[in-house]
Amino acid sequence: MSTNNLQSCKRKMFLHGHGRQSTSIDDLGLDILVYEILIRLPAKGVGRSKCVCKEWLSLLSTRHFAMMHCRHISTSYNQKFIAIGSRLCSVFPLSCEDLGPLLNSRILLPFEAPWNKVNILTSFEGLLCVCFRNTGKLVVWNPLTRAFKEVSSSNSRGLYKPKSDAIGLYVDKTDDYKLLHIKRRRGRMWVHVYSSIFDSWHKITFANKLHCWRGKPIWSNGTFCKGVLYFLVNCFIENKGVMLFGFDVESERFKLKTFPRFPHAYYDGNLVVVHKELHMFVTHGLPNWTVDLWRMEGESWVKLWVFPRIQPIILSCSITHIASTGRFLVVSNDGVANEIDTTKKGDDCFLPVVWFHGLQGAIYTETLSSPDFYFH
């Protein structure tokens, strides 16, 4: 809402506090109440607010409010770590100031699948995309609301094959949550996009024209930033090494993007979004690995930070941004989590945080986003 509305709200509260005017919640107006106050609550607080009255329940259950709330709440300060293991899903608050054991909450998995067959593939605005390794089916799931939707169809779309396929979650300008699925079978590639609003898939027909899709390239899962879904592709055909592709979500076209240049033959990268800007951690220089942090500016890259010479921690790890103060979380494949603080130098920048006892994990933010958005 406008600044004038917010100032009006503050003035009414000030006058009430000084005894010059009796003001109730109703006097604030629904617009101010919903879009200046309730929209700033944590997702669990919004859930409790729905119990106040039928009018609040109706207003807070709309698709529009859910999207607006998600934009306000999806900040690095609200991010948590979620891990699946031992038939339960554990959610850990990320507080790197406290190096002691972190308290966690437990969530029962809402779908019928063996817990040790559930893989978390990616996270976006409170939604997780998971696959069932025993069936290959893809499911979009909100752990907070327990809502989930199986997106696999009878014509085999949405059936995921580990080590061959890649996926990416994003939202378009119509606020339609979509899932892009890159599938490789017998040397051929296909791309399909699922729409949560229309509950249907459509094919990207020109995808096989990309030269690098021949052979057996390894695609990362997508990272969404400013209307583009980015993928890192390990493809050693013609000595191309690692390449960066961007999928424009409006034109639905892929484009080869620039990659930071290195003199070494071996390098790899991890994409993260920091302050709504695309960043990349790049590991290079086998056998003496060096790790740099880069930021994309326009169509080029700017180096921001260089890791100190510490034990190699990136070789089998994913790097996920968790705070806007320059801190990052490095989670290894076996569940060991460490904090990297880019504001410090030497060994002081690298601190152990916690061991996440889970087969699969991801960073996510608790939101009201729905896998299908069939709201009132």
CSV table of C-alpha atoms in Angstrom, one decimal:
chain,number,residue,atom,x,y,z
A,1,MET,CA,0.0,0.0,0.0
A,2,SER,CA,1.0,3.7,-0.3
A,3,THR,CA,3.2,5.6,2.2
A,4,ASN,CA,0.3,7.9,2.9
A,5,ASN,CA,-1.8,4.9,4.2
A,6,LEU,CA,1.1,3.8,6.4
A,7,GLN,CA,1.5,7.3,7.8
A,8,SER,CA,-2.2,7.5,8.5
A,9,CYS,CA,-2.1,4.2,10.3
A,10,LYS,CA,0.8,5.5,12.5
A,11,ARG,CA,-1.0,8.8,13.2
A,12,LYS,CA,-4.1,7.0,14.4
A,13,MET,CA,-2.1,4.8,16.7
A,14,PHE,CA,-0.2,7.8,18.1
A,15,LEU,CA,-3.4,9.8,18.8
A,16,HIS,CA,-4.9,6.7,20.5
A,17,GLY,CA,-1.8,6.3,22.7
A,18,HIS,CA,-2.1,10.0,23.8
A,19,GLY,CA,-5.8,9.8,24.7
A,20,ARG,CA,-6.9,12.2,22.0
A,21,GLN,CA,-8.8,9.7,20.0
A,22,SER,CA,-10.3,6.2,20.6
A,23,THR,CA,-9.2,3.9,17.8
A,24,SER,CA,-10.0,0.3,17.2
A,25,ILE,CA,-8.7,-2.2,14.7
A,26,ASP,CA,-11.8,-1.6,12.5
A,27,ASP,CA,-10.9,2.2,12.3
A,28,LEU,CA,-7.7,1.3,10.5
A,29,GLY,CA,-9.4,0.0,7.5
A,30,LEU,CA,-9.0,-3.4,5.9
A,31,ASP,CA,-6.5,-2.2,3.3
A,32,ILE,CA,-4.1,-1.0,6.0
A,33,LEU,CA,-4.8,-3.9,8.3
A,34,VAL,CA,-4.2,-6.5,5.6
A,35,TYR,CA,-1.5,-5.0,3.4
A,36,GLU,CA,0.5,-3.1,6.0
A,37,ILE,CA,0.2,-5.2,9.1
A,38,LEU,CA,-0.9,-8.8,8.5
A,39,ILE,CA,1.2,-9.2,5.3
A,40,ARG,CA,4.3,-8.7,7.4
A,41,LEU,CA,3.5,-11.5,9.8
A,42,PRO,CA,5.4,-14.9,9.6
A,43,ALA,CA,3.4,-17.5,7.7
A,44,LYS,CA,2.4,-19.3,10.9
A,45,GLY,CA,1.1,-16.0,12.3
A,46,VAL,CA,-1.1,-15.5,9.2
A,47,GLY,CA,-2.5,-19.0,9.8
A,48,ARG,CA,-3.4,-18.1,13.4
A,49,SER,CA,-5.0,-14.8,12.2
A,50,LYS,CA,-7.4,-16.7,9.9
A,51,CYS,CA,-9.1,-17.9,13.1
A,52,VAL,CA,-10.1,-14.4,14.2
A,53,CYS,CA,-13.2,-14.2,12.1
A,54,LYS,CA,-14.8,-15.3,8.8
A,55,GLU,CA,-13.9,-12.0,7.0
A,56,TRP,CA,-10.2,-12.4,7.9
A,57,LEU,CA,-10.3,-16.0,6.9
A,58,SER,CA,-11.7,-15.1,3.5
A,59,LEU,CA,-9.2,-12.2,2.9
A,60,LEU,CA,-6.1,-14.2,4.0
A,61,SER,CA,-7.0,-17.2,2.0
A,62,THR,CA,-6.9,-15.5,-1.4
A,63,ARG,CA,-4.3,-16.2,-4.0
A,64,HIS,CA,-3.5,-12.5,-4.2
A,65,PHE,CA,-2.7,-12.2,-0.5
A,66,ALA,CA,-0.6,-15.4,-0.6
A,67,MET,CA,1.5,-14.0,-3.4
A,68,MET,CA,1.9,-10.5,-1.8
A,69,HIS,CA,2.8,-12.1,1.5
A,70,CYS,CA,5.4,-14.4,-0.2
A,71,ARG,CA,7.1,-11.3,-1.7
A,72,HIS,CA,7.4,-9.7,1.7
A,73,ILE,CA,8.4,-12.7,3.7
A,74,SER,CA,10.9,-14.3,1.2
A,75,THR,CA,14.0,-12.8,2.6
A,76,SER,CA,17.2,-14.4,3.7
A,77,TYR,CA,16.4,-13.7,7.4
A,78,ASN,CA,13.5,-16.1,7.3
A,79,GLN,CA,15.2,-19.0,5.6
A,80,LYS,CA,15.4,-22.4,7.3
A,81,PHE,CA,17.0,-25.7,6.6
A,82,ILE,CA,14.7,-28.7,6.0
A,83,ALA,CA,15.9,-32.3,6.0
A,84,ILE,CA,14.1,-35.6,5.3
A,85,GLY,CA,15.1,-38.6,7.4
A,86,SER,CA,13.8,-41.4,9.7
A,87,ARG,CA,10.2,-41.0,8.4
A,88,LEU,CA,10.0,-37.4,9.6
A,89,CYS,CA,10.9,-34.1,8.1
A,90,SER,CA,12.9,-31.8,10.4
A,91,VAL,CA,13.0,-28.0,10.0
A,92,PHE,CA,16.0,-26.2,11.6
A,93,PRO,CA,16.1,-22.5,12.2
A,94,LEU,CA,19.4,-21.1,10.8
A,95,SER,CA,21.1,-19.2,13.5
A,96,CYS,CA,24.8,-19.2,12.9
A,97,GLU,CA,25.5,-17.0,16.0
A,98,ASP,CA,24.8,-20.1,18.1
A,99,LEU,CA,27.1,-22.9,17.3
A,100,GLY,CA,25.3,-25.2,19.8
A,101,PRO,CA,22.7,-27.8,18.8
A,102,LEU,CA,19.8,-26.2,16.9
A,103,LEU,CA,16.2,-26.8,17.9
A,104,ASN,CA,14.1,-28.3,15.2
A,105,SER,CA,10.4,-28.9,14.5
A,106,ARG,CA,9.2,-32.2,13.0
A,107,ILE,CA,6.7,-32.6,10.1
A,108,LEU,CA,5.2,-35.8,9.0
A,109,LEU,CA,5.5,-36.4,5.3
A,110,PRO,CA,2.0,-36.0,3.8
A,111,PHE,CA,2.4,-38.3,0.8
A,112,GLU,CA,2.6,-42.1,0.7
A,113,ALA,CA,6.2,-42.8,-0.2
A,114,PRO,CA,9.0,-44.5,1.6
A,115,TRP,CA,10.9,-41.7,3.4
A,116,ASN,CA,14.3,-43.0,2.1
A,117,LYS,CA,13.0,-42.8,-1.5
A,118,VAL,CA,12.2,-39.1,-1.3
A,119,ASN,CA,14.7,-36.7,-2.9
A,120,ILE,CA,14.4,-32.9,-2.5
A,121,LEU,CA,15.4,-31.4,-5.9
A,122,THR,CA,14.9,-27.7,-5.4
A,123,SER,CA,13.2,-25.0,-3.3
A,124,PHE,CA,11.5,-21.8,-4.4
A,125,GLU,CA,9.3,-19.4,-2.4
A,126,GLY,CA,8.3,-21.9,0.2
A,127,LEU,CA,7.7,-24.7,-2.3
A,128,LEU,CA,9.8,-27.8,-2.6
A,129,CYS,CA,10.0,-30.0,-5.7
A,130,VAL,CA,10.6,-33.6,-4.6
A,131,CYS,CA,10.8,-36.8,-6.6
A,132,PHE,CA,10.2,-40.4,-5.5
A,133,ARG,CA,13.2,-42.5,-6.5
A,134,ASN,CA,11.1,-45.7,-6.7
A,135,THR,CA,8.6,-44.3,-9.2
A,136,GLY,CA,10.2,-41.2,-10.7
A,137,LYS,CA,7.1,-39.1,-10.0
A,138,LEU,CA,7.5,-35.4,-9.2
A,139,VAL,CA,5.6,-33.6,-6.4
A,140,VAL,CA,5.4,-29.9,-5.6
A,141,TRP,CA,5.0,-29.5,-1.8
A,142,ASN,CA,4.6,-26.8,0.8
A,143,PRO,CA,5.9,-28.3,4.1
A,144,LEU,CA,4.3,-25.6,6.2
A,145,THR,CA,0.7,-25.9,4.9
A,146,ARG,CA,1.2,-29.7,4.1
A,147,ALA,CA,-0.4,-29.0,0.7
A,148,PHE,CA,1.1,-31.0,-2.1
A,149,LYS,CA,0.4,-31.8,-5.7
A,150,GLU,CA,1.7,-34.7,-7.9
A,151,VAL,CA,2.5,-33.2,-11.3
A,152,SER,CA,3.3,-36.4,-13.1
A,153,SER,CA,0.9,-37.2,-15.9
A,154,SER,CA,-0.2,-40.4,-17.6
A,155,ASN,CA,1.8,-39.6,-20.7
A,156,SER,CA,5.1,-39.9,-18.7
A,157,ARG,CA,5.6,-36.1,-18.4
A,158,GLY,CA,6.9,-35.2,-15.0
A,159,LEU,CA,8.7,-38.6,-14.5
A,160,TYR,CA,12.2,-37.8,-13.2
A,161,LYS,CA,15.4,-39.8,-13.7
A,162,PRO,CA,18.2,-38.9,-11.3
A,163,LYS,CA,21.6,-38.1,-12.9
A,164,SER,CA,19.9,-37.5,-16.3
A,165,ASP,CA,17.2,-34.9,-15.7
A,166,ALA,CA,17.0,-31.4,-14.3
A,167,ILE,CA,14.2,-29.3,-13.0
A,168,GLY,CA,13.5,-25.7,-12.1
A,169,LEU,CA,10.7,-23.9,-10.2
A,170,TYR,CA,9.8,-20.3,-11.1
A,171,VAL,CA,6.9,-17.8,-11.3
A,172,ASP,CA,5.9,-15.9,-14.4
A,173,LYS,CA,4.4,-12.4,-14.7
A,174,THR,CA,0.9,-13.8,-14.2
A,175,ASP,CA,1.9,-15.2,-10.8
A,176,ASP,CA,1.6,-18.7,-12.1
A,177,TYR,CA,4.0,-21.1,-10.4
A,178,LYS,CA,5.6,-23.3,-13.1
A,179,LEU,CA,7.9,-26.3,-13.2
A,180,LEU,CA,10.4,-26.8,-16.0
A,181,HIS,CA,11.5,-30.4,-16.6
A,182,ILE,CA,14.5,-31.2,-18.7
A,183,LYS,CA,14.5,-34.8,-19.7
A,184,ARG,CA,17.2,-36.9,-21.4
A,185,ARG,CA,16.5,-40.4,-22.8
A,186,ARG,CA,18.8,-42.4,-25.1
A,187,GLY,CA,20.8,-39.4,-26.2
A,188,ARG,CA,17.8,-37.1,-26.9
A,189,MET,CA,16.6,-34.1,-24.8
A,190,TRP,CA,13.1,-32.8,-24.2
A,191,VAL,CA,11.8,-29.8,-22.2
A,192,HIS,CA,8.3,-29.6,-20.8
A,193,VAL,CA,6.8,-26.9,-18.6
A,194,TYR,CA,4.0,-27.5,-16.1
A,195,SER,CA,1.6,-24.7,-15.1
A,196,SER,CA,0.1,-24.9,-11.6
A,197,ILE,CA,-2.9,-22.7,-12.6
A,198,PHE,CA,-3.9,-24.7,-15.7
A,199,ASP,CA,-2.7,-28.1,-14.2
A,200,SER,CA,-1.2,-29.1,-17.6
A,201,TRP,CA,2.1,-29.5,-19.4
A,202,HIS,CA,3.4,-28.1,-22.7
A,203,LYS,CA,6.5,-28.9,-24.7
A,204,ILE,CA,9.3,-26.5,-25.6
A,205,THR,CA,9.7,-27.7,-29.2
A,206,PHE,CA,13.0,-26.0,-30.2
A,207,ALA,CA,15.0,-27.3,-27.2
A,208,ASN,CA,16.8,-30.1,-29.2
A,209,LYS,CA,18.4,-27.5,-31.4
A,210,LEU,CA,20.9,-26.6,-28.7
A,211,HIS,CA,24.3,-28.0,-29.8
A,212,CYS,CA,25.5,-28.8,-26.3
A,213,TRP,CA,22.6,-31.3,-25.7
A,214,ARG,CA,24.3,-34.0,-27.7
A,215,GLY,CA,26.3,-36.5,-25.7
A,216,LYS,CA,25.7,-36.7,-21.9
A,217,PRO,CA,25.8,-33.3,-20.4
A,218,ILE,CA,25.1,-33.0,-16.7
A,219,TRP,CA,22.6,-30.2,-15.9
A,220,SER,CA,22.2,-28.6,-12.5
A,221,ASN,CA,18.8,-27.8,-11.2
A,222,GLY,CA,17.6,-24.3,-12.0
A,223,THR,CA,18.2,-21.1,-10.1
A,224,PHE,CA,15.6,-18.4,-10.7
A,225,CYS,CA,16.6,-14.7,-10.8
A,226,LYS,CA,15.0,-11.7,-12.5
A,227,GLY,CA,12.8,-13.6,-14.9
A,228,VAL,CA,15.5,-16.1,-16.0
A,229,LEU,CA,16.0,-19.7,-14.8
A,230,TYR,CA,19.7,-20.4,-14.8
A,231,PHE,CA,21.4,-23.8,-15.3
A,232,LEU,CA,25.0,-24.9,-15.1
A,233,VAL,CA,25.9,-27.6,-17.7
A,234,ASN,CA,28.9,-29.8,-17.4
A,235,CYS,CA,29.6,-30.6,-21.1
A,236,PHE,CA,33.1,-31.5,-22.3
A,237,ILE,CA,32.2,-31.8,-25.9
A,238,GLU,CA,34.7,-29.7,-27.9
A,239,ASN,CA,36.4,-28.8,-24.5
A,240,LYS,CA,33.6,-26.5,-23.6
A,241,GLY,CA,33.8,-27.4,-19.9
A,242,VAL,CA,31.1,-25.9,-17.7
A,243,MET,CA,28.6,-23.6,-19.5
A,244,LEU,CA,25.8,-21.4,-18.2
A,245,PHE,CA,22.4,-21.4,-19.8
A,246,GLY,CA,19.5,-19.1,-19.1
A,247,PHE,CA,15.8,-19.9,-19.8
A,248,ASP,CA,13.8,-16.7,-20.3
A,249,VAL,CA,10.5,-17.6,-18.6
A,250,GLU,CA,8.4,-15.2,-20.8
A,251,SER,CA,9.8,-16.1,-24.2
A,252,GLU,CA,10.5,-19.7,-23.1
A,253,ARG,CA,13.8,-19.7,-24.9
A,254,PHE,CA,17.2,-20.9,-23.8
A,255,LYS,CA,20.3,-18.7,-24.3
A,256,LEU,CA,24.0,-19.4,-23.7
A,257,LYS,CA,25.3,-17.0,-21.0
A,258,THR,CA,28.9,-15.9,-20.2
A,259,PHE,CA,30.9,-17.8,-17.7
A,260,PRO,CA,33.8,-16.4,-15.6
A,261,ARG,CA,37.0,-17.1,-17.5
A,262,PHE,CA,39.8,-19.2,-15.9
A,263,PRO,CA,43.1,-20.4,-17.2
A,264,HIS,CA,42.5,-23.9,-15.7
A,265,ALA,CA,41.0,-26.8,-17.5
A,266,TYR,CA,39.0,-28.0,-14.5
A,267,TYR,CA,36.4,-25.8,-12.8
A,268,ASP,CA,32.9,-26.0,-11.5
A,269,GLY,CA,30.3,-23.6,-10.1
A,270,ASN,CA,27.3,-23.2,-7.7
A,271,LEU,CA,24.6,-20.6,-8.3
A,272,VAL,CA,23.0,-18.6,-5.5
A,273,VAL,CA,20.8,-15.5,-5.4
A,274,VAL,CA,21.9,-12.8,-3.0
A,275,HIS,CA,19.9,-9.5,-2.7
A,276,LYS,CA,18.0,-10.5,-5.8
A,277,GLU,CA,21.3,-10.7,-7.8
A,278,LEU,CA,22.8,-13.8,-9.3
A,279,HIS,CA,26.0,-15.0,-7.8
A,280,MET,CA,28.3,-17.9,-8.4
A,281,PHE,CA,30.8,-19.8,-6.3
A,282,VAL,CA,33.5,-21.1,-8.8
A,283,THR,CA,35.9,-23.9,-7.8
A,284,HIS,CA,39.0,-24.1,-10.1
A,285,GLY,CA,42.6,-25.1,-10.3
A,286,LEU,CA,42.9,-28.9,-9.8
A,287,PRO,CA,44.7,-30.2,-7.7
A,288,ASN,CA,45.1,-27.0,-5.6
A,289,TRP,CA,41.5,-25.9,-5.6
A,290,THR,CA,40.7,-22.2,-5.4
A,291,VAL,CA,37.2,-20.9,-4.7
A,292,ASP,CA,35.9,-17.5,-5.8
A,293,LEU,CA,32.6,-15.7,-5.4
A,294,TRP,CA,31.4,-13.8,-8.5
A,295,ARG,CA,28.3,-11.6,-9.2
A,296,MET,CA,26.6,-11.2,-12.5
A,297,GLU,CA,26.4,-7.6,-13.7
A,298,GLY,CA,24.5,-7.3,-17.0
A,299,GLU,CA,26.0,-10.0,-19.2
A,300,SER,CA,29.4,-10.1,-17.4
A,301,TRP,CA,30.8,-11.3,-14.1
A,302,VAL,CA,32.7,-9.4,-11.3
A,303,LYS,CA,34.8,-11.2,-8.8
A,304,LEU,CA,33.9,-10.3,-5.2
A,305,TRP,CA,35.8,-12.6,-2.9
A,306,VAL,CA,38.4,-15.3,-2.8
A,307,PHE,CA,38.3,-18.2,-0.3
A,308,PRO,CA,41.3,-18.6,2.0
A,309,ARG,CA,43.5,-21.7,1.7
A,310,ILE,CA,41.5,-24.1,3.8
A,311,GLN,CA,40.5,-27.7,3.5
A,312,PRO,CA,38.6,-28.4,0.2
A,313,ILE,CA,34.9,-28.1,1.2
A,314,ILE,CA,33.2,-27.5,-2.1
A,315,LEU,CA,34.1,-30.7,-4.0
A,316,SER,CA,30.9,-32.5,-3.0
A,317,CYS,CA,28.9,-29.7,-1.5
A,318,SER,CA,26.1,-27.3,-2.4
A,319,ILE,CA,26.3,-23.7,-1.4
A,320,THR,CA,23.2,-21.8,-0.4
A,321,HIS,CA,22.8,-18.2,0.6
A,322,ILE,CA,21.2,-17.9,4.0
A,323,ALA,CA,21.8,-14.3,5.2
A,324,SER,CA,22.2,-10.9,3.7
A,325,THR,CA,25.2,-10.1,5.9
A,326,GLY,CA,27.6,-12.0,3.7
A,327,ARG,CA,27.2,-15.4,5.3
A,328,PHE,CA,26.7,-18.6,3.4
A,329,LEU,CA,25.9,-22.2,4.3
A,330,VAL,CA,27.9,-25.0,2.8
A,331,VAL,CA,26.2,-28.4,3.2
A,332,SER,CA,28.0,-31.5,2.1
A,333,ASN,CA,26.3,-34.5,0.6
A,334,ASP,CA,26.7,-36.5,3.9
A,335,GLY,CA,24.9,-33.7,5.9
A,336,VAL,CA,27.7,-31.7,7.4
A,337,ALA,CA,26.9,-28.0,7.4
A,338,ASN,CA,29.5,-25.2,7.8
A,339,GLU,CA,29.2,-21.4,7.8
A,340,ILE,CA,31.3,-19.2,5.5
A,341,ASP,CA,31.4,-15.6,6.5
A,342,THR,CA,32.8,-13.4,3.6
A,343,THR,CA,33.2,-10.5,5.9
A,344,LYS,CA,36.1,-12.2,7.7
A,345,LYS,CA,39.5,-13.3,6.6
A,346,GLY,CA,41.6,-16.5,6.9
A,347,ASP,CA,40.4,-19.4,8.9
A,348,ASP,CA,38.0,-17.2,10.9
A,349,CYS,CA,35.6,-17.2,8.0
A,350,PHE,CA,35.0,-20.9,8.2
A,351,LEU,CA,33.0,-22.3,11.2
A,352,PRO,CA,31.1,-25.6,11.8
A,353,VAL,CA,27.4,-25.1,12.4
A,354,VAL,CA,25.6,-28.4,12.8
A,355,TRP,CA,25.2,-32.0,11.4
A,356,PHE,CA,21.9,-32.4,9.7
A,357,HIS,CA,20.8,-36.0,10.2
A,358,GLY,CA,18.8,-36.4,6.9
A,359,LEU,CA,19.1,-38.0,3.6
A,360,GLN,CA,18.0,-34.9,1.7
A,361,GLY,CA,18.0,-31.3,2.6
A,362,ALA,CA,17.3,-27.8,1.3
A,363,ILE,CA,17.1,-24.2,2.3
A,364,TYR,CA,13.6,-22.9,2.2
A,365,THR,CA,11.3,-20.1,3.5
A,366,GLU,CA,8.0,-20.8,5.2
A,367,THR,CA,5.3,-19.2,3.0
A,368,LEU,CA,1.6,-19.6,2.2
A,369,SER,CA,2.4,-20.5,-1.5
A,370,SER,CA,0.3,-23.3,-2.8
A,371,PRO,CA,1.3,-26.0,-5.3
A,372,ASP,CA,-1.9,-25.4,-7.3
A,373,PHE,CA,-3.4,-22.1,-6.1
A,374,TYR,CA,-7.0,-23.0,-6.2
A,375,PHE,CA,-8.0,-20.4,-3.6
A,376,HIS,CA,-11.4,-18.8,-3.1
